[in-house]
Amino acid sequence: MTNNIKYFIGNLKMYGNTNYLKSMQKVINFSYKKKHKKFKIVFCPPYTILSDFVKLTKNTQIEVGAQNCHHNEYTGSFTGSISPNMIKSIGAKYIIIGHSENRVTGETNSIINKKIISTLSQKLNVIFCIGETSKEKKLNKTNSVLKKQIINGLKNIKKIDKIIFAYEPVWCIGKGKIPKTNDIKNQFKYIKKILFKNFKTLNPTIVYGGSVDQNNVESLCQINEIKGFLIGGASRKPNKFIDIVKKSIN
Ligand code: PGA
């Protein structure tokens, strides 16, 4: 592998039922064939098939994560919610936190911070989503938005080695477009700078998300700062997902 790509994270969002599990077999076979230790495939299906996914991918190279959680670590009277401890108990290893699709429904940086703290206390990995909206970008607020999301989201957190940062410009999610190469580079550099200043981390794991597909992944791989991808739409089709991995590792 000539680039730095390590993570391929599929975010299935509110798609996928038990039928989807059958098509997952293709990805499992692919990961066996490749037997690469250098990259990880993580799938984040909806809660309803999370446990099935864990069982199906047991003893494979694929790991499983949830798409969100409640900020309470264990149990509570929170109808419809699922805690990090519950997610851990079924064998999932990651939780996506701070996705823009949840931020728009009222998830604040302070709630996100509590979710991250609970998830880390359960010794799970966090996929921490950050990114600016198109309005914020137009107003030249990208850096200040990212800084606020990082600083407030990571308040009272000392160690960030179990956190994967997912830079997802909101205006690219599901839109079929990606930022200019230089803009991605600059945003990654800025995120690294903030993390170094606050956590002294020299080499944080930052992935890119937002309309990653089999057509643009090769050019994204040229960006050295990118350590992986958070893939929404294209993760729903196993063939497309495999194509993305193949094009990144060849
Ligand atoms: P997309 O979604 O790949 O469909 O743009 C990415 C995400 O929302 O994580």
PDB file of N, CA and C in Angstrom, residues 132-146 183 187:
ATOM      1  N   GLU A 132     -18.166  21.457   8.730  1.00  0.00           N
ATOM      2  CA  GLU A 132     -18.920  22.707   8.604  1.00  0.00           C
ATOM      3  C   GLU A 132     -20.067  22.565   7.608  1.00  0.00           C
ATOM      4  N   THR A 133     -21.102  23.372   7.801  1.00  0.00           N
ATOM      5  CA  THR A 133     -22.212  23.410   6.839  1.00  0.00           C
ATOM      6  C   THR A 133     -21.813  24.327   5.676  1.00  0.00           C
ATOM      7  N   SER A 134     -22.627  24.338   4.615  1.00  0.00           N
ATOM      8  CA  SER A 134     -22.273  25.196   3.482  1.00  0.00           C
ATOM      9  C   SER A 134     -22.359  26.674   3.885  1.00  0.00           C
ATOM     10  N   LYS A 135     -23.316  26.986   4.755  1.00  0.00           N
ATOM     11  CA  LYS A 135     -23.455  28.385   5.195  1.00  0.00           C
ATOM     12  C   LYS A 135     -22.208  28.814   5.977  1.00  0.00           C
ATOM     13  N   GLU A 136     -21.767  27.937   6.859  1.00  0.00           N
ATOM     14  CA  GLU A 136     -20.571  28.258   7.649  1.00  0.00           C
ATOM     15  C   GLU A 136     -19.351  28.414   6.746  1.00  0.00           C
ATOM     16  N   LYS A 137     -19.292  27.572   5.718  1.00  0.00           N
ATOM     17  CA  LYS A 137     -18.164  27.668   4.786  1.00  0.00           C
ATOM     18  C   LYS A 137     -18.187  29.017   4.051  1.00  0.00           C
ATOM     19  N   LYS A 138     -19.400  29.378   3.578  1.00  0.00           N
ATOM     20  CA  LYS A 138     -19.527  30.648   2.849  1.00  0.00           C
ATOM     21  C   LYS A 138     -19.139  31.828   3.730  1.00  0.00           C
ATOM     22  N   LEU A 139     -19.425  31.717   5.024  1.00  0.00           N
ATOM     23  CA  LEU A 139     -19.113  32.821   5.938  1.00  0.00           C
ATOM     24  C   LEU A 139     -17.673  32.738   6.466  1.00  0.00           C
ATOM     25  N   ASN A 140     -16.878  31.843   5.856  1.00  0.00           N
ATOM     26  CA  ASN A 140     -15.473  31.644   6.285  1.00  0.00           C
ATOM     27  C   ASN A 140     -15.328  31.215   7.729  1.00  0.00           C
ATOM     28  N   LYS A 141     -16.295  30.423   8.187  1.00  0.00           N
ATOM     29  CA  LYS A 141     -16.268  30.035   9.598  1.00  0.00           C
ATOM     30  C   LYS A 141     -15.786  28.605   9.814  1.00  0.00           C
ATOM     31  N   THR A 142     -15.297  27.965   8.746  1.00  0.00           N
ATOM     32  CA  THR A 142     -14.941  26.547   8.859  1.00  0.00           C
ATOM     33  C   THR A 142     -14.000  26.279  10.037  1.00  0.00           C
ATOM     34  N   ASN A 143     -12.912  27.028  10.122  1.00  0.00           N
ATOM     35  CA  ASN A 143     -11.948  26.768  11.194  1.00  0.00           C
ATOM     36  C   ASN A 143     -12.546  26.971  12.576  1.00  0.00           C
ATOM     37  N   SER A 144     -13.308  28.055  12.729  1.00  0.00           N
ATOM     38  CA  SER A 144     -13.842  28.305  14.071  1.00  0.00           C
ATOM     39  C   SER A 144     -14.881  27.245  14.451  1.00  0.00           C
ATOM     40  N   VAL A 145     -15.644  26.762  13.458  1.00  0.00           N
ATOM     41  CA  VAL A 145     -16.632  25.706  13.737  1.00  0.00           C
ATOM     42  C   VAL A 145     -15.917  24.416  14.155  1.00  0.00           C
ATOM     43  N   LEU A 146     -14.873  24.059  13.398  1.00  0.00           N
ATOM     44  CA  LEU A 146     -14.142  22.828  13.707  1.00  0.00           C
ATOM     45  C   LEU A 146     -13.504  22.922  15.096  1.00  0.00           C
ATOM     46  N   ASP A 183      -8.303  22.256  -0.115  1.00  0.00           N
ATOM     47  CA  ASP A 183      -9.184  22.556   1.026  1.00  0.00           C
ATOM     48  C   ASP A 183      -9.164  21.402   2.027  1.00  0.00           C
ATOM     49  N   GLN A 187      -7.868  21.672   5.874  1.00  0.00           N
ATOM     50  CA  GLN A 187      -8.725  21.346   7.015  1.00  0.00           C
ATOM     51  C   GLN A 187      -8.084  20.264   7.877  1.00  0.00           C
TER      52      GLN A 187
END
